[in-house]
């Protein structure tokens, strides 16, 4: 099991310019597929899987489940998305090889640039129960 600090190296967030370029190079896909691709590309760092089911993604995007499944199918066929395994019995996805090729970056690109600005970990405070009288 990896710590949150180790998972930061698994991928990197796309910059605003890279998201814009991705939108431009993927211009031939349908509008619903483009919406799903942009959702996946902006939801998690590049290389990470989106931990939401296809119907959940569709609901967040204001799309029907059937339209979302069709869009995901198109993206899988064209290599914009790839399956990233099962998460609690639900098939999940991440950016595919077409994203890397379209942006001109390698999947194993050095992610050390900009690491100095990233936090090493995220701290979350748990609620403390009040003492009983």
mmCIF file of C-alpha atoms in Angstrom:
data_model
loop_
_atom_site.group_PDB
_atom_site.id
_atom_site.type_symbol
_atom_site.label_atom_id
_atom_site.label_comp_id
_atom_site.label_asym_id
_atom_site.label_seq_id
_atom_site.Cartn_x
_atom_site.Cartn_y
_atom_site.Cartn_z
ATOM 1 C CA UNK A 1 0.000 0.000 0.000
ATOM 2 C CA UNK A 2 1.402 3.391 -0.921
ATOM 3 C CA UNK A 3 1.229 6.583 1.070
ATOM 4 C CA UNK A 4 -0.477 9.709 -0.336
ATOM 5 C CA UNK A 5 2.965 11.297 -0.779
ATOM 6 C CA UNK A 6 4.116 8.388 -2.970
ATOM 7 C CA UNK A 7 0.979 8.607 -5.104
ATOM 8 C CA UNK A 8 1.854 12.183 -6.123
ATOM 9 C CA UNK A 9 4.550 10.775 -8.402
ATOM 10 C CA UNK A 10 2.102 8.466 -10.196
ATOM 11 C CA UNK A 11 0.952 11.225 -12.482
ATOM 12 C CA UNK A 12 0.844 14.930 -12.990
ATOM 13 C CA UNK A 13 -1.947 17.387 -13.497
ATOM 14 C CA UNK A 14 -2.402 18.707 -17.000
ATOM 15 C CA UNK A 15 -1.856 22.439 -17.303
ATOM 16 C CA UNK A 16 -4.494 24.780 -18.653
ATOM 17 C CA UNK A 17 -2.551 24.941 -21.929
ATOM 18 C CA UNK A 18 -2.380 21.135 -22.170
ATOM 19 C CA UNK A 19 -6.118 20.812 -21.524
ATOM 20 C CA UNK A 20 -6.735 23.380 -24.268
ATOM 21 C CA UNK A 21 -4.428 21.474 -26.640
ATOM 22 C CA UNK A 22 -6.206 18.210 -25.773
ATOM 23 C CA UNK A 23 -9.528 19.826 -26.580
ATOM 24 C CA UNK A 24 -8.149 20.961 -29.946
ATOM 25 C CA UNK A 25 -6.493 17.656 -30.962
ATOM 26 C CA UNK A 26 -9.560 15.634 -29.966
ATOM 27 C CA UNK A 27 -11.848 17.876 -32.004
ATOM 28 C CA UNK A 28 -13.034 15.074 -34.301
ATOM 29 C CA UNK A 29 -14.813 13.143 -31.559
ATOM 30 C CA UNK A 30 -18.461 13.786 -30.723
ATOM 31 C CA UNK A 31 -19.493 16.430 -28.197
ATOM 32 C CA UNK A 32 -20.572 13.881 -25.534
ATOM 33 C CA UNK A 33 -17.282 12.001 -25.926
ATOM 34 C CA UNK A 34 -15.377 15.277 -25.702
ATOM 35 C CA UNK A 35 -17.189 16.151 -22.460
ATOM 36 C CA UNK A 36 -16.288 12.790 -20.922
ATOM 37 C CA UNK A 37 -12.661 13.075 -22.081
ATOM 38 C CA UNK A 38 -12.306 16.548 -20.589
ATOM 39 C CA UNK A 39 -13.903 15.312 -17.355
ATOM 40 C CA UNK A 40 -11.394 12.467 -17.059
ATOM 41 C CA UNK A 41 -8.424 14.664 -18.059
ATOM 42 C CA UNK A 42 -9.269 17.351 -15.513
ATOM 43 C CA UNK A 43 -10.532 15.144 -12.655
ATOM 44 C CA UNK A 44 -7.293 13.373 -11.692
ATOM 45 C CA UNK A 45 -3.569 13.642 -12.457
ATOM 46 C CA UNK A 46 -2.524 12.129 -15.765
ATOM 47 C CA UNK A 47 -2.101 8.370 -15.367
ATOM 48 C CA UNK A 48 -4.469 8.076 -12.398
ATOM 49 C CA UNK A 49 -7.825 6.368 -12.669
ATOM 50 C CA UNK A 50 -11.122 8.151 -12.168
ATOM 51 C CA UNK A 51 -12.851 6.347 -9.317
ATOM 52 C CA UNK A 52 -16.382 6.943 -10.580
ATOM 53 C CA UNK A 53 -18.687 4.702 -12.575
ATOM 54 C CA UNK A 54 -19.870 5.643 -16.054
ATOM 55 C CA UNK A 55 -23.399 6.518 -14.811
ATOM 56 C CA UNK A 56 -21.910 8.728 -12.058
ATOM 57 C CA UNK A 57 -19.786 10.571 -14.620
ATOM 58 C CA UNK A 58 -22.832 11.004 -16.851
ATOM 59 C CA UNK A 59 -24.892 12.355 -13.979
ATOM 60 C CA UNK A 60 -22.181 14.889 -13.111
ATOM 61 C CA UNK A 61 -22.005 15.934 -16.770
ATOM 62 C CA UNK A 62 -25.784 16.159 -17.209
ATOM 63 C CA UNK A 63 -25.828 13.254 -19.665
ATOM 64 C CA UNK A 64 -27.948 10.113 -19.751
ATOM 65 C CA UNK A 65 -26.288 6.835 -18.817
ATOM 66 C CA UNK A 66 -26.736 5.445 -22.331
ATOM 67 C CA UNK A 67 -25.136 8.527 -23.943
ATOM 68 C CA UNK A 68 -22.268 8.324 -21.462
ATOM 69 C CA UNK A 69 -21.705 4.615 -22.162
ATOM 70 C CA UNK A 70 -21.676 5.326 -25.917
ATOM 71 C CA UNK A 71 -19.187 8.172 -25.401
ATOM 72 C CA UNK A 72 -16.918 5.962 -23.284
ATOM 73 C CA UNK A 73 -17.109 3.252 -25.967
ATOM 74 C CA UNK A 74 -15.999 5.718 -28.652
ATOM 75 C CA UNK A 75 -13.165 6.967 -26.438
ATOM 76 C CA UNK A 76 -12.012 3.409 -25.714
ATOM 77 C CA UNK A 77 -12.100 2.457 -29.416
ATOM 78 C CA UNK A 78 -10.048 5.508 -30.403
ATOM 79 C CA UNK A 79 -7.544 5.140 -27.543
ATOM 80 C CA UNK A 80 -8.499 8.353 -25.702
ATOM 81 C CA UNK A 81 -9.425 6.277 -22.641
ATOM 82 C CA UNK A 82 -8.225 2.947 -21.337
ATOM 83 C CA UNK A 83 -9.606 0.626 -18.698
ATOM 84 C CA UNK A 84 -7.887 0.959 -15.344
ATOM 85 C CA UNK A 85 -9.305 -2.131 -13.674
ATOM 86 C CA UNK A 86 -12.128 -2.626 -11.224
ATOM 87 C CA UNK A 87 -12.797 -0.536 -8.148
ATOM 88 C CA UNK A 88 -15.310 -2.169 -5.809
ATOM 89 C CA UNK A 89 -16.656 -4.174 -8.743
ATOM 90 C CA UNK A 90 -17.037 -1.107 -10.987
ATOM 91 C CA UNK A 91 -14.996 -0.728 -14.167
ATOM 92 C CA UNK A 92 -12.957 2.503 -14.021
ATOM 93 C CA UNK A 93 -10.964 4.385 -16.648
ATOM 94 C CA UNK A 94 -7.986 6.704 -17.137
ATOM 95 C CA UNK A 95 -6.493 8.721 -19.980
ATOM 96 C CA UNK A 96 -5.392 6.490 -22.838
ATOM 97 C CA UNK A 97 -2.414 6.490 -25.190
ATOM 98 C CA UNK A 98 -4.074 8.910 -27.646
ATOM 99 C CA UNK A 99 -3.974 11.609 -24.945
ATOM 100 C CA UNK A 100 -0.220 11.181 -24.524
ATOM 101 C CA UNK A 101 0.368 11.113 -28.286
ATOM 102 C CA UNK A 102 -1.903 14.104 -28.873
ATOM 103 C CA UNK A 103 -0.025 16.143 -26.288
ATOM 104 C CA UNK A 104 3.398 14.907 -27.401
ATOM 105 C CA UNK A 105 4.383 13.527 -24.000
ATOM 106 C CA UNK A 106 5.543 10.069 -23.037
ATOM 107 C CA UNK A 107 3.714 7.958 -20.524
ATOM 108 C CA UNK A 108 6.910 7.607 -18.525
ATOM 109 C CA UNK A 109 7.753 11.328 -18.669
ATOM 110 C CA UNK A 110 9.784 12.728 -15.812
ATOM 111 C CA UNK A 111 7.328 14.183 -13.313
ATOM 112 C CA UNK A 112 9.977 15.659 -11.054
ATOM 113 C CA UNK A 113 9.677 19.169 -12.511
ATOM 114 C CA UNK A 114 7.392 21.236 -10.341
ATOM 115 C CA UNK A 115 7.543 18.748 -7.485
ATOM 116 C CA UNK A 116 8.949 21.390 -5.137
ATOM 117 C CA UNK A 117 5.619 23.231 -5.216
ATOM 118 C CA UNK A 118 3.564 20.145 -4.430
ATOM 119 C CA UNK A 119 2.638 19.250 -0.855
ATOM 120 C CA UNK A 120 4.121 16.062 0.523
ATOM 121 C CA UNK A 121 0.843 15.002 2.077
ATOM 122 C CA UNK A 122 -2.669 16.147 2.795
ATOM 123 C CA UNK A 123 -3.735 16.527 6.416
ATOM 124 C CA UNK A 124 -7.366 15.976 7.299
ATOM 125 C CA UNK A 125 -8.637 16.574 10.788
ATOM 126 C CA UNK A 126 -11.073 14.081 12.225
ATOM 127 C CA UNK A 127 -13.950 15.326 14.334
ATOM 128 C CA UNK A 128 -13.281 15.023 18.025
ATOM 129 C CA UNK A 129 -16.222 13.858 20.104
ATOM 130 C CA UNK A 130 -17.275 16.195 22.881
ATOM 131 C CA UNK A 131 -16.718 14.935 26.407
ATOM 132 C CA UNK A 132 -19.744 13.414 28.020
ATOM 133 C CA UNK A 133 -21.173 15.340 31.005
#
